[in-house]
XYZ file of C-alpha atoms in Angstrom:
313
model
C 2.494 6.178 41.975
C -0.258 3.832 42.402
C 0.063 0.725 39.787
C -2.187 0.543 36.542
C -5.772 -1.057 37.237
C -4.881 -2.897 33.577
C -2.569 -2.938 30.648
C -3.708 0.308 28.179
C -5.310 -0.638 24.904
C -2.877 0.005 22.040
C -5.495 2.860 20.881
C -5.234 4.501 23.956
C -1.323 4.901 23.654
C -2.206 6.430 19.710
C -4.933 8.515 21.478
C -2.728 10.205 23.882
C 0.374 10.511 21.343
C -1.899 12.061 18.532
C -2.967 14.681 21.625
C 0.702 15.430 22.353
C 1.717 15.710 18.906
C -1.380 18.389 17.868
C -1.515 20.316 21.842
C -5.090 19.850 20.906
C -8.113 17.280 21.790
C -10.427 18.726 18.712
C -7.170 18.610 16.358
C -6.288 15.000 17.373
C -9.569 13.473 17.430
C -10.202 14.741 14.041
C -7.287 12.493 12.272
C -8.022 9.647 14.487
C -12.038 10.073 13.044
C -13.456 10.123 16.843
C -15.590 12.864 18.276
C -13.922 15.114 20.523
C -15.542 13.711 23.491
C -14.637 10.047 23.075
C -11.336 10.827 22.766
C -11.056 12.943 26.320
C -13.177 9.876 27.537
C -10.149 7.943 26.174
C -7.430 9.762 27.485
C -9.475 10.354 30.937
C -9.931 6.504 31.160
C -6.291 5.978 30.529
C -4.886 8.145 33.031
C -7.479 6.890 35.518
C -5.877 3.436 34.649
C -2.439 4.705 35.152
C -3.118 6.857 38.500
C -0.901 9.913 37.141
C -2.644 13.041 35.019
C -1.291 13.152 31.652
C -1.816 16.469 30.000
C -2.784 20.025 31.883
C -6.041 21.386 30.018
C -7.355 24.297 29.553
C -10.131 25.833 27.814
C -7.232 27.119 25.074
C -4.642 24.417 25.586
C -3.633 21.321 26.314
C 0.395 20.422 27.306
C 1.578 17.167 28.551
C 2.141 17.003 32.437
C 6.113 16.588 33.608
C 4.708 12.822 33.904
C 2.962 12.876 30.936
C 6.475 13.831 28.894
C 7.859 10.768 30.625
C 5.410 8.696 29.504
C 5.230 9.389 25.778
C 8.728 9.642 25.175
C 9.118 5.985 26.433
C 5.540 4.514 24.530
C 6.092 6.400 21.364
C 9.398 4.345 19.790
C 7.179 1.248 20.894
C 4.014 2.572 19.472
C 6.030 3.456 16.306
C 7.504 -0.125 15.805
C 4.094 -1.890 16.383
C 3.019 0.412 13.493
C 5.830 -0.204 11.043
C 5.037 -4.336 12.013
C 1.947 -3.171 10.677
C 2.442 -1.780 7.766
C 5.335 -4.679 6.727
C 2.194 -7.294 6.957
C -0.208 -5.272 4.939
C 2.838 -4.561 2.619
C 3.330 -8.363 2.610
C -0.368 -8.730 1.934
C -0.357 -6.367 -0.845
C 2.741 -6.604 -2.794
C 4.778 -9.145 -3.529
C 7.859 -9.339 -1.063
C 9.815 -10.996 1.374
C 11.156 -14.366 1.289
C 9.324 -17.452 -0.700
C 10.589 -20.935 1.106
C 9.886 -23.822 -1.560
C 11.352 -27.633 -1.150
C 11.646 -29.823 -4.279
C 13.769 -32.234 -6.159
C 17.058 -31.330 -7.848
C 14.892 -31.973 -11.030
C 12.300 -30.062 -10.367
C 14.465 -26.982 -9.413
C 16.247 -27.991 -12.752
C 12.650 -27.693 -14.969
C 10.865 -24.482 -12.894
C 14.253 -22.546 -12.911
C 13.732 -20.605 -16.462
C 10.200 -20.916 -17.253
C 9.014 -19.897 -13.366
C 11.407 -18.715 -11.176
C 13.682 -16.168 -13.507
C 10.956 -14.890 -14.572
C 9.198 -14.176 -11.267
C 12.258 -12.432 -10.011
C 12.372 -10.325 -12.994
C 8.975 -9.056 -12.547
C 8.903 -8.984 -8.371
C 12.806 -7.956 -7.441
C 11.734 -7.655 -4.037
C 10.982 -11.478 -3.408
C 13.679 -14.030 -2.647
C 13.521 -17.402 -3.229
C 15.334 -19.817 -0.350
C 14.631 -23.017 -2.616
C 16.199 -26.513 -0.659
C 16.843 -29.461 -3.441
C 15.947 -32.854 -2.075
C 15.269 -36.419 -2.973
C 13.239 -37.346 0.168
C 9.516 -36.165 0.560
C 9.580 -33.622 3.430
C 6.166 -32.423 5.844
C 6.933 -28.530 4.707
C 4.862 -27.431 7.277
C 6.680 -28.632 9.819
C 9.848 -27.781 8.155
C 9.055 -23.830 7.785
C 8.139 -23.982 3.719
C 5.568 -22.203 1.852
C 5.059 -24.515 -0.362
C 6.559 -28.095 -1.962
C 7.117 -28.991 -6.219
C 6.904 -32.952 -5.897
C 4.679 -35.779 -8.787
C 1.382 -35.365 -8.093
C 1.509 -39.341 -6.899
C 3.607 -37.793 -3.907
C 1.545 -34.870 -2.731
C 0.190 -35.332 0.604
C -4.010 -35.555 0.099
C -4.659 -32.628 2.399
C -2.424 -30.116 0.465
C -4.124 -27.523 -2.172
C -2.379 -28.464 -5.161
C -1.956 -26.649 -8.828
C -0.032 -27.965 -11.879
C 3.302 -25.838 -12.666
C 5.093 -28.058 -15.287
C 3.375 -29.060 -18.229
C 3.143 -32.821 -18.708
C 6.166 -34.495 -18.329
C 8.107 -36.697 -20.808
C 11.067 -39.009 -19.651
C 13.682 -39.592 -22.720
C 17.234 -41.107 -22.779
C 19.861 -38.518 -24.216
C 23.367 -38.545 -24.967
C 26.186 -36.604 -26.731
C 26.756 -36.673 -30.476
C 30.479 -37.746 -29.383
C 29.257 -40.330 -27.496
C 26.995 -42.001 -29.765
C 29.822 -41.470 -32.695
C 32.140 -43.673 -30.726
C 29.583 -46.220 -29.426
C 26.716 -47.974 -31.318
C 22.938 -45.797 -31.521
C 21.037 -48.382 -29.014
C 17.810 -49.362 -31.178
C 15.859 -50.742 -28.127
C 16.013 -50.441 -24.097
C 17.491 -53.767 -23.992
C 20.691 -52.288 -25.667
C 21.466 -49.817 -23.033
C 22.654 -53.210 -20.784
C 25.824 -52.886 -23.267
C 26.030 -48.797 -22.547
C 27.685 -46.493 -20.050
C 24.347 -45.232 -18.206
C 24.879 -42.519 -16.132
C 22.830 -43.664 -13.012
C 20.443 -41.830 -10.326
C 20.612 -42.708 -6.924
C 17.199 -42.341 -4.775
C 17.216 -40.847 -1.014
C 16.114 -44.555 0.093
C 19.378 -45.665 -1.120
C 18.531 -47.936 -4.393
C 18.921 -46.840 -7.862
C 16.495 -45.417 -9.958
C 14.934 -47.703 -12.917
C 14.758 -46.513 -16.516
C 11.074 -46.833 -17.004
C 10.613 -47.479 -21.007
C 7.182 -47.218 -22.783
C 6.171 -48.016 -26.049
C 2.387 -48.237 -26.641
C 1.757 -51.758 -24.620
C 5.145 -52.436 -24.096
C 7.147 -51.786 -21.166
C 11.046 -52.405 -20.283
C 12.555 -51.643 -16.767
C 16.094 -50.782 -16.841
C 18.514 -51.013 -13.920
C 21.188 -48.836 -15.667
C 25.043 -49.521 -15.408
C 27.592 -46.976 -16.009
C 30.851 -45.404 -14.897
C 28.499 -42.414 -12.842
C 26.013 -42.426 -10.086
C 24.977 -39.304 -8.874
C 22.422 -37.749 -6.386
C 21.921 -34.623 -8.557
C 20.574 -34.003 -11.306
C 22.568 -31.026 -13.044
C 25.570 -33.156 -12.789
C 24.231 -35.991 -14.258
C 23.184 -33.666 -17.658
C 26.454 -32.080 -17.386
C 27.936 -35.297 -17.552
C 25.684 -36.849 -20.232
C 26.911 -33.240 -22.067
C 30.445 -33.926 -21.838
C 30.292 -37.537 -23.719
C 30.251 -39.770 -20.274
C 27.035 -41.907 -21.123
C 23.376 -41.616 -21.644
C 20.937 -40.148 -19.118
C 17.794 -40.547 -18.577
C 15.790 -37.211 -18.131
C 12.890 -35.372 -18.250
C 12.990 -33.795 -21.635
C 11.513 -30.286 -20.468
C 15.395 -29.790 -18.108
C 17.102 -30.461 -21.308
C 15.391 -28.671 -23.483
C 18.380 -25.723 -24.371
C 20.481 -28.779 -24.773
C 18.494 -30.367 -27.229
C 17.656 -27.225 -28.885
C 21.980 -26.196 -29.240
C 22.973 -30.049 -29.592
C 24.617 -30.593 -26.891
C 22.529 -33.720 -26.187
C 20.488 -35.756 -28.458
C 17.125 -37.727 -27.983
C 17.578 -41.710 -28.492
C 14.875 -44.615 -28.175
C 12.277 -41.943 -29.360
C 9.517 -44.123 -29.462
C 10.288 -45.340 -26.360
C 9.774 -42.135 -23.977
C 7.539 -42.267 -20.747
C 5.142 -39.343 -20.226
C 3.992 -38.810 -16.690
C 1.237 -35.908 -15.592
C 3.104 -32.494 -14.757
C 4.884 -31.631 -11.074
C 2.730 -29.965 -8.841
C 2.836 -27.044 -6.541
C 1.318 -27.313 -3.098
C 0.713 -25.386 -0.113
C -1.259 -25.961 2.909
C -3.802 -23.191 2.258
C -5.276 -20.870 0.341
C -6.018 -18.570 3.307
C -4.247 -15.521 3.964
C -1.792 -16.471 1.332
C 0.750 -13.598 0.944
C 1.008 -11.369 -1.956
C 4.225 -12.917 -2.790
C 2.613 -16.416 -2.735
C -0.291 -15.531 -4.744
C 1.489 -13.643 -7.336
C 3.343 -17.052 -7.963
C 0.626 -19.169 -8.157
C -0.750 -16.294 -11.092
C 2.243 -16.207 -12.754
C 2.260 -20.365 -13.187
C -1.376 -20.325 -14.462
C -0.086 -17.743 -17.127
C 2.944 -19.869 -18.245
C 0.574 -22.928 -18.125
C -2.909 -21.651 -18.644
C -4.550 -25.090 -18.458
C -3.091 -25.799 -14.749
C -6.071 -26.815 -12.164
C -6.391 -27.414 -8.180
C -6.120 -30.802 -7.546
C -7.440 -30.284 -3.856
C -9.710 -27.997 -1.682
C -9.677 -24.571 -3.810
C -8.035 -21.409 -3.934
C -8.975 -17.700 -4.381
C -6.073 -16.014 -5.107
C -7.630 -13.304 -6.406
């Protein structure tokens, strides 16, 4: 058998299988919306390719050739698999499913967790999110994410960008036990004299309690018993009498709202502008991805792109 001339056109494969499966050119080219002479023209042009007759016709027939039998039976798995490929990306495209990759702070996990990501799952069971908790800023691209949760100071300027917290406010909390047995500090200065339960930053140096109070600002380099890298176990441990933390008040807020941990130096909270989810582009975004970004402008209505734009329509 002579080789092909050149490689068949995927419709040419579907051409020839919808011919086999319906022993009829007028049958076939109906569901493939052709006329009944551009599909022969098809099939002609594809066995010319090939060198070997595929199908014995007749003006009342049409069978496959002993070659032609040979031929489907080994395209049609193949032909089969390139259209269930298809369908999985349109399904992707369409309805929200697969696998959402997102890199972000322990915090941030900590704050999107109830109001974002439980809910999401409720309402789309067929996504997954694979979310990886870090300290150091990350190039997600590079990295395989979909998309980062990072301050809006740390968001690399050619990212589309889009609010998902609401503004943030930084408070120091501690235990009722804890501030039964030790003095209420009235002023940042006071926590010098306190078991702080520290953060340590991916550079390696601690984080500083930033206090405000309208003009007034006090950095504190906090000293304490704890230093962790993560930021549940620092709550837990601010929960279970330990120290005071220093937080963002919206990843406490059921243990504020039970008692479990109570607000100190009130008028001395920071606010800071909300996290921010970004992506690379609004292009082509999956169904999955879009129906994320929809469900954070419903939480937050008065979210906005920080960068380029997005149709997520």
């Amino acid at each position: 058998m002579p080789a092909p001339t050149s490689s068949p056109a995927l419709s040419e494969l579907i051409a020839v299988l919808k011919v086999a499966q319906n022993r009829s050119f007028r049958k076939a080219a109906a569901e493939l919306g052709l006329s009944t002479s551009a599909l022969s023209h098809a099939v002609s042009k594809l066995e010319k390719s090939l060198g070997v007759r595929l199908f014995h016709r007749t003006t009342r027939s049409v069978a496959p050739t002993e070659a032609g039998e040979q031929f489907l039976s080994k395209i049609a798995p193949a032909v089969a698999a390139i259209g269930a490929a298809v369908d999985d990306i349109d399904s992707q495209r369409t309805t929200p499913s697969g696998t959402i990759r997102l890199n972000m702070s322990a915090a941030a996990a900590h704050i999107l967790l109830g109001p974002i990501l439980l809910p999401y799952l409720a309402r789309y069971p067929n996504v997954v999110f694979d979310v990886v908790t870090e300290g150091k800023l990350v190039d997600i691209v590079a990295q395989g994410f979909d998309a980062g949760v990072r301050a809006a100071a740390s968001v690399p300027r050619d990212m589309i960008a889009i609010d998902c917290t609401p503004p943030l406010r930084w408070v120091a909390v501690a235990s009722v036990a804890y501030l039964t047995q030790y003095n209420v500090p009235s002023g940042p200065e006071d926590l010098k004299s306190h078991a702080c339960i520290s953060t340590r930053l991916p550079g390696g140096g601690l984080y500083s309690w930033e206090f405000n109070r309208g003009e007034d600002t006090v950095s504190i380099i906090p000293n304490g018993p704890l230093l962790f890298d993560n930021y549940t176990l620092m709550i837990a441990a601010a929960c279970a009498g330990v120290g005071i933390a220093w937080v963002n008040c919206e990843s406490v807020a059921s243990e504020l709202a039970d008692g479990r941990l109570v607000e100190i130096l009130v008028d001395w909270s920071l606010k800071e502008p909300p996290l921010q989810l970004y992506y690379p582009s609004s292009r082509q975004l999956p169904a999955a991805m879009r129906a994320l970004i929809c469900l954070i402008r419903e939480v937050y209505p008065k979210t906005w792109l920080s960068a380029g734009s997005a149709d997520v329509s």
